[in-house]
Amino acid sequence: MARKPGGRSGSWEWSRTAQTRKSMLQAAREVFSEHGFADANVADVVERAGSSVGSLYHHFGGKTELFLALWEEHQAAHEEAAASSVAAAKQAGVKDPVELFIAGARAFLEGSWQRRDLARLFMDGDGPPGFELMRRTRGREWVRQNAVLLGAANTPTDRLTVSVLTSVIGEAGREVATSETEEEAKEVVDAAIALIRRFGDPLATHDDTTGAAGGADDAGAALS
């Protein structure tokens, strides 16, 4: 008799597949962080994952796809943390768009320390063909989303302000990821927050802050 779909066997197969992918991503994270993309070897990844080359190509398609899967996972973690922090700030009654922005920025920067191996990997320029274009495209979307969260007007001054604030977060993320100690990283975060408050002050004085209601999803996408 044929086994009915959706039974225990199906659940077990799904669980095993998820675990295999997780093991490969963790192994890839270690190998890429140690050697960079160009010098990383697929054989080293599968050896650490306790899997096979065939399984890696089945689940990811190759080294490039594995690298990009790690990047997307890293971005998703940033987005989730930032979105949760902004949502919590709103729940606590925070309405100032700059302070909401800061809530998301702090979560982003803390994630840059917690996942500093990945942050360093993705910022050093050693990636597959087309990766830099993907990063630039994501960067432009980052600025756009930040403009929504901050309630910025479509004026030269506001566009410049949003670009500066976005750059502050990006550069602070680099400094956090390369910090020697957690204490040093916290000092960078505090300095970045102070700069955001200073440069974001003109935006906080806008009468129309409807853009700040862009929501936690916008904040998460922005701070990534």
mmCIF file of C-alpha atoms in Angstrom:
data_model
loop_
_atom_site.group_PDB
_atom_site.id
_atom_site.type_symbol
_atom_site.label_atom_id
_atom_site.label_comp_id
_atom_site.label_asym_id
_atom_site.label_seq_id
_atom_site.Cartn_x
_atom_site.Cartn_y
_atom_site.Cartn_z
ATOM 1 C CA MET A 1 0.000 0.000 0.000
ATOM 2 C CA ALA A 2 1.330 3.430 -0.926
ATOM 3 C CA ARG A 3 2.177 5.713 1.948
ATOM 4 C CA LYS A 4 -0.129 8.705 2.190
ATOM 5 C CA PRO A 5 1.547 12.040 1.503
ATOM 6 C CA GLY A 6 1.953 14.413 4.398
ATOM 7 C CA GLY A 7 2.551 11.643 6.925
ATOM 8 C CA ARG A 8 5.453 11.179 9.278
ATOM 9 C CA SER A 9 7.779 10.190 6.444
ATOM 10 C CA GLY A 10 7.198 13.521 4.690
ATOM 11 C CA SER A 11 7.840 15.467 7.879
ATOM 12 C CA TRP A 12 11.016 13.519 8.520
ATOM 13 C CA GLU A 13 12.284 14.145 4.988
ATOM 14 C CA TRP A 14 11.581 17.875 5.317
ATOM 15 C CA SER A 15 13.370 17.998 8.663
ATOM 16 C CA ARG A 16 16.385 16.173 7.261
ATOM 17 C CA THR A 17 16.540 18.520 4.256
ATOM 18 C CA ALA A 18 16.341 21.586 6.507
ATOM 19 C CA GLN A 19 19.100 20.214 8.732
ATOM 20 C CA THR A 20 21.300 19.462 5.719
ATOM 21 C CA ARG A 21 20.905 23.021 4.429
ATOM 22 C CA LYS A 22 21.595 24.437 7.883
ATOM 23 C CA SER A 23 24.758 22.349 8.246
ATOM 24 C CA MET A 24 26.003 23.412 4.824
ATOM 25 C CA LEU A 25 25.341 27.087 5.500
ATOM 26 C CA GLN A 26 27.192 26.902 8.806
ATOM 27 C CA ALA A 27 30.124 25.124 7.175
ATOM 28 C CA ALA A 28 30.144 27.642 4.325
ATOM 29 C CA ARG A 29 30.101 30.485 6.831
ATOM 30 C CA GLU A 30 33.234 29.117 8.463
ATOM 31 C CA VAL A 31 35.074 28.394 5.214
ATOM 32 C CA PHE A 32 34.187 31.697 3.526
ATOM 33 C CA SER A 33 35.082 33.650 6.664
ATOM 34 C CA GLU A 34 38.464 31.932 6.862
ATOM 35 C CA HIS A 35 39.418 31.996 3.181
ATOM 36 C CA GLY A 36 37.155 34.488 1.406
ATOM 37 C CA PHE A 37 34.980 33.616 -1.564
ATOM 38 C CA ALA A 38 37.680 33.278 -4.226
ATOM 39 C CA ASP A 39 39.889 30.909 -2.234
ATOM 40 C CA ALA A 40 37.092 28.907 -0.624
ATOM 41 C CA ASN A 41 36.856 25.284 -1.702
ATOM 42 C CA VAL A 42 33.569 23.421 -2.054
ATOM 43 C CA ALA A 43 35.290 20.259 -0.856
ATOM 44 C CA ASP A 44 36.149 21.965 2.442
ATOM 45 C CA VAL A 45 32.541 23.030 2.893
ATOM 46 C CA VAL A 46 31.073 19.568 2.385
ATOM 47 C CA GLU A 47 33.746 17.981 4.578
ATOM 48 C CA ARG A 48 32.857 20.265 7.485
ATOM 49 C CA ALA A 49 29.160 19.755 6.857
ATOM 50 C CA GLY A 50 29.611 15.990 6.801
ATOM 51 C CA SER A 51 27.875 15.866 3.444
ATOM 52 C CA SER A 52 28.767 15.407 -0.219
ATOM 53 C CA VAL A 53 29.490 17.616 -3.204
ATOM 54 C CA GLY A 54 26.434 16.203 -4.935
ATOM 55 C CA SER A 55 24.230 17.148 -2.005
ATOM 56 C CA LEU A 56 25.617 20.685 -1.975
ATOM 57 C CA TYR A 57 24.877 21.163 -5.664
ATOM 58 C CA HIS A 58 21.429 19.665 -5.156
ATOM 59 C CA HIS A 59 20.522 22.103 -2.381
ATOM 60 C CA PHE A 60 22.320 25.244 -3.560
ATOM 61 C CA GLY A 61 23.584 24.817 -7.108
ATOM 62 C CA GLY A 62 27.205 25.742 -6.397
ATOM 63 C CA LYS A 63 29.622 27.955 -4.488
ATOM 64 C CA THR A 64 28.129 31.217 -5.765
ATOM 65 C CA GLU A 65 24.602 30.272 -4.746
ATOM 66 C CA LEU A 66 25.859 29.154 -1.350
ATOM 67 C CA PHE A 67 27.558 32.523 -0.812
ATOM 68 C CA LEU A 68 24.432 34.414 -1.862
ATOM 69 C CA ALA A 69 22.250 32.254 0.392
ATOM 70 C CA LEU A 70 24.463 33.247 3.323
ATOM 71 C CA TRP A 71 24.183 36.896 2.334
ATOM 72 C CA GLU A 72 20.399 36.750 2.081
ATOM 73 C CA GLU A 73 20.212 35.010 5.455
ATOM 74 C CA HIS A 74 22.423 37.722 6.970
ATOM 75 C CA GLN A 75 20.259 40.470 5.457
ATOM 76 C CA ALA A 76 17.082 38.779 6.674
ATOM 77 C CA ALA A 77 18.462 38.626 10.216
ATOM 78 C CA HIS A 78 19.211 42.366 10.074
ATOM 79 C CA GLU A 79 15.730 43.114 8.765
ATOM 80 C CA GLU A 80 13.974 41.005 11.371
ATOM 81 C CA ALA A 81 15.925 42.556 14.251
ATOM 82 C CA ALA A 82 15.405 46.116 13.004
ATOM 83 C CA ALA A 83 11.708 45.559 12.330
ATOM 84 C CA SER A 84 11.162 44.087 15.791
ATOM 85 C CA SER A 85 12.990 46.971 17.465
ATOM 86 C CA VAL A 86 11.029 49.624 15.582
ATOM 87 C CA ALA A 87 7.752 47.837 16.300
ATOM 88 C CA ALA A 88 8.642 47.641 20.005
ATOM 89 C CA ALA A 89 9.485 51.353 20.059
ATOM 90 C CA LYS A 90 6.143 52.188 18.451
ATOM 91 C CA GLN A 91 4.378 49.954 20.945
ATOM 92 C CA ALA A 92 6.102 51.905 23.718
ATOM 93 C CA GLY A 93 4.684 55.131 22.323
ATOM 94 C CA VAL A 94 7.670 56.470 20.386
ATOM 95 C CA LYS A 95 6.495 58.644 17.494
ATOM 96 C CA ASP A 96 9.545 60.705 16.598
ATOM 97 C CA PRO A 97 10.728 59.272 13.245
ATOM 98 C CA VAL A 98 14.378 59.882 14.107
ATOM 99 C CA GLU A 99 14.036 57.930 17.362
ATOM 100 C CA LEU A 100 12.286 55.105 15.498
ATOM 101 C CA PHE A 101 15.134 55.156 13.012
ATOM 102 C CA ILE A 102 17.609 54.980 15.888
ATOM 103 C CA ALA A 103 15.808 51.961 17.354
ATOM 104 C CA GLY A 104 16.270 50.100 14.092
ATOM 105 C CA ALA A 105 19.827 51.367 13.640
ATOM 106 C CA ARG A 106 20.852 50.131 17.064
ATOM 107 C CA ALA A 107 19.481 46.667 16.288
ATOM 108 C CA PHE A 108 21.330 46.667 12.965
ATOM 109 C CA LEU A 109 24.621 47.631 14.597
ATOM 110 C CA GLU A 110 24.239 45.092 17.384
ATOM 111 C CA GLY A 111 23.681 42.457 14.707
ATOM 112 C CA SER A 112 26.845 43.615 12.960
ATOM 113 C CA TRP A 113 28.760 42.706 16.112
ATOM 114 C CA GLN A 114 26.934 39.441 16.747
ATOM 115 C CA ARG A 115 27.527 38.305 13.149
ATOM 116 C CA ARG A 116 30.796 40.161 12.641
ATOM 117 C CA ASP A 117 32.356 37.284 10.716
ATOM 118 C CA LEU A 118 29.669 37.615 8.047
ATOM 119 C CA ALA A 119 29.715 41.411 8.141
ATOM 120 C CA ARG A 120 33.457 41.380 7.455
ATOM 121 C CA LEU A 121 33.037 38.780 4.722
ATOM 122 C CA PHE A 122 30.443 40.774 2.806
ATOM 123 C CA MET A 123 32.135 44.152 3.120
ATOM 124 C CA ASP A 124 35.588 43.202 1.841
ATOM 125 C CA GLY A 125 34.552 43.009 -1.819
ATOM 126 C CA ASP A 126 35.504 39.353 -2.288
ATOM 127 C CA GLY A 127 32.334 37.910 -3.758
ATOM 128 C CA PRO A 128 31.036 36.210 -6.899
ATOM 129 C CA PRO A 129 30.514 38.098 -10.176
ATOM 130 C CA GLY A 130 27.570 40.464 -9.904
ATOM 131 C CA PHE A 131 27.662 40.638 -6.110
ATOM 132 C CA GLU A 132 28.802 44.266 -6.010
ATOM 133 C CA LEU A 133 25.920 45.241 -8.292
ATOM 134 C CA MET A 134 23.520 43.448 -5.951
ATOM 135 C CA ARG A 135 24.982 45.345 -3.004
ATOM 136 C CA ARG A 136 24.668 48.700 -4.772
ATOM 137 C CA THR A 137 21.083 47.949 -5.743
ATOM 138 C CA ARG A 138 20.273 46.987 -2.158
ATOM 139 C CA GLY A 139 22.014 50.167 -1.012
ATOM 140 C CA ARG A 140 19.770 52.369 -3.152
ATOM 141 C CA GLU A 141 16.719 50.591 -1.792
ATOM 142 C CA TRP A 142 18.122 51.076 1.716
ATOM 143 C CA VAL A 143 18.212 54.852 1.219
ATOM 144 C CA ARG A 144 14.678 54.870 -0.198
ATOM 145 C CA GLN A 145 13.289 52.861 2.708
ATOM 146 C CA ASN A 146 15.067 55.073 5.215
ATOM 147 C CA ALA A 147 13.496 58.128 3.607
ATOM 148 C CA VAL A 148 10.072 56.559 4.144
ATOM 149 C CA LEU A 149 10.751 55.700 7.776
ATOM 150 C CA LEU A 150 12.141 59.169 8.492
ATOM 151 C CA GLY A 151 9.243 60.941 6.803
ATOM 152 C CA ALA A 152 11.696 62.840 4.613
ATOM 153 C CA ALA A 153 10.414 65.284 2.030
ATOM 154 C CA ASN A 154 11.526 65.066 -1.594
ATOM 155 C CA THR A 155 13.837 68.060 -1.292
ATOM 156 C CA PRO A 156 17.600 68.287 -1.846
ATOM 157 C CA THR A 157 18.215 68.936 1.854
ATOM 158 C CA ASP A 158 16.157 65.985 3.056
ATOM 159 C CA ARG A 159 17.587 63.658 0.412
ATOM 160 C CA LEU A 160 21.085 64.647 1.506
ATOM 161 C CA THR A 161 20.195 64.142 5.168
ATOM 162 C CA VAL A 162 18.832 60.647 4.544
ATOM 163 C CA SER A 163 21.927 59.716 2.531
ATOM 164 C CA VAL A 164 24.191 60.965 5.329
ATOM 165 C CA LEU A 165 22.264 59.045 8.003
ATOM 166 C CA THR A 166 22.342 55.882 5.893
ATOM 167 C CA SER A 167 26.087 56.293 5.411
ATOM 168 C CA VAL A 168 26.559 56.736 9.158
ATOM 169 C CA ILE A 169 24.904 53.372 9.793
ATOM 170 C CA GLY A 170 26.841 51.646 7.024
ATOM 171 C CA GLU A 171 30.225 52.943 8.127
ATOM 172 C CA ALA A 172 29.423 52.313 11.783
ATOM 173 C CA GLY A 173 28.534 48.739 10.868
ATOM 174 C CA ARG A 174 31.980 48.315 9.343
ATOM 175 C CA GLU A 175 33.664 49.724 12.433
ATOM 176 C CA VAL A 176 31.575 47.557 14.740
ATOM 177 C CA ALA A 177 32.369 44.411 12.752
ATOM 178 C CA THR A 178 36.107 45.095 12.910
ATOM 179 C CA SER A 179 36.174 46.119 16.575
ATOM 180 C CA GLU A 180 38.570 44.176 18.774
ATOM 181 C CA THR A 181 36.224 43.971 21.767
ATOM 182 C CA GLU A 182 32.525 44.255 22.520
ATOM 183 C CA GLU A 183 33.229 47.358 24.599
ATOM 184 C CA GLU A 184 34.874 49.002 21.609
ATOM 185 C CA ALA A 185 31.919 48.017 19.438
ATOM 186 C CA LYS A 186 29.489 49.581 21.935
ATOM 187 C CA GLU A 187 31.459 52.826 21.833
ATOM 188 C CA VAL A 188 31.079 52.882 18.055
ATOM 189 C CA VAL A 189 27.335 52.255 18.354
ATOM 190 C CA ASP A 190 26.932 55.093 20.860
ATOM 191 C CA ALA A 191 28.943 57.450 18.653
ATOM 192 C CA ALA A 192 26.829 56.525 15.627
ATOM 193 C CA ILE A 193 23.585 57.130 17.527
ATOM 194 C CA ALA A 194 24.865 60.548 18.625
ATOM 195 C CA LEU A 195 25.656 61.436 15.007
ATOM 196 C CA ILE A 196 22.223 60.298 13.844
ATOM 197 C CA ARG A 197 20.543 62.517 16.435
ATOM 198 C CA ARG A 198 22.730 65.437 15.417
ATOM 199 C CA PHE A 199 22.296 65.143 11.652
ATOM 200 C CA GLY A 200 18.707 63.922 11.829
ATOM 201 C CA ASP A 201 17.484 66.894 13.838
ATOM 202 C CA PRO A 202 16.164 68.826 10.783
ATOM 203 C CA LEU A 203 13.973 65.841 9.869
ATOM 204 C CA ALA A 204 12.544 65.653 13.389
ATOM 205 C CA THR A 205 11.220 69.207 13.047
ATOM 206 C CA HIS A 206 8.977 68.407 10.062
ATOM 207 C CA ASP A 207 5.288 68.953 10.711
ATOM 208 C CA ASP A 208 4.329 66.153 8.340
ATOM 209 C CA THR A 209 5.755 62.883 9.635
ATOM 210 C CA THR A 210 3.309 60.544 7.933
ATOM 211 C CA GLY A 211 6.249 58.794 6.304
ATOM 212 C CA ALA A 212 7.301 57.558 9.722
ATOM 213 C CA ALA A 213 4.234 55.350 9.677
ATOM 214 C CA GLY A 214 5.847 53.307 6.932
ATOM 215 C CA GLY A 215 5.890 50.533 9.486
ATOM 216 C CA ALA A 216 8.243 48.010 10.943
ATOM 217 C CA ASP A 217 8.547 46.191 7.628
ATOM 218 C CA ASP A 218 9.910 49.328 5.973
ATOM 219 C CA ALA A 219 12.331 49.835 8.827
ATOM 220 C CA GLY A 220 13.581 46.292 8.583
ATOM 221 C CA ALA A 221 14.178 46.550 4.869
ATOM 222 C CA ALA A 222 15.895 49.881 5.340
ATOM 223 C CA LEU A 223 18.343 48.904 8.046
ATOM 224 C CA SER A 224 19.918 46.002 6.250
#
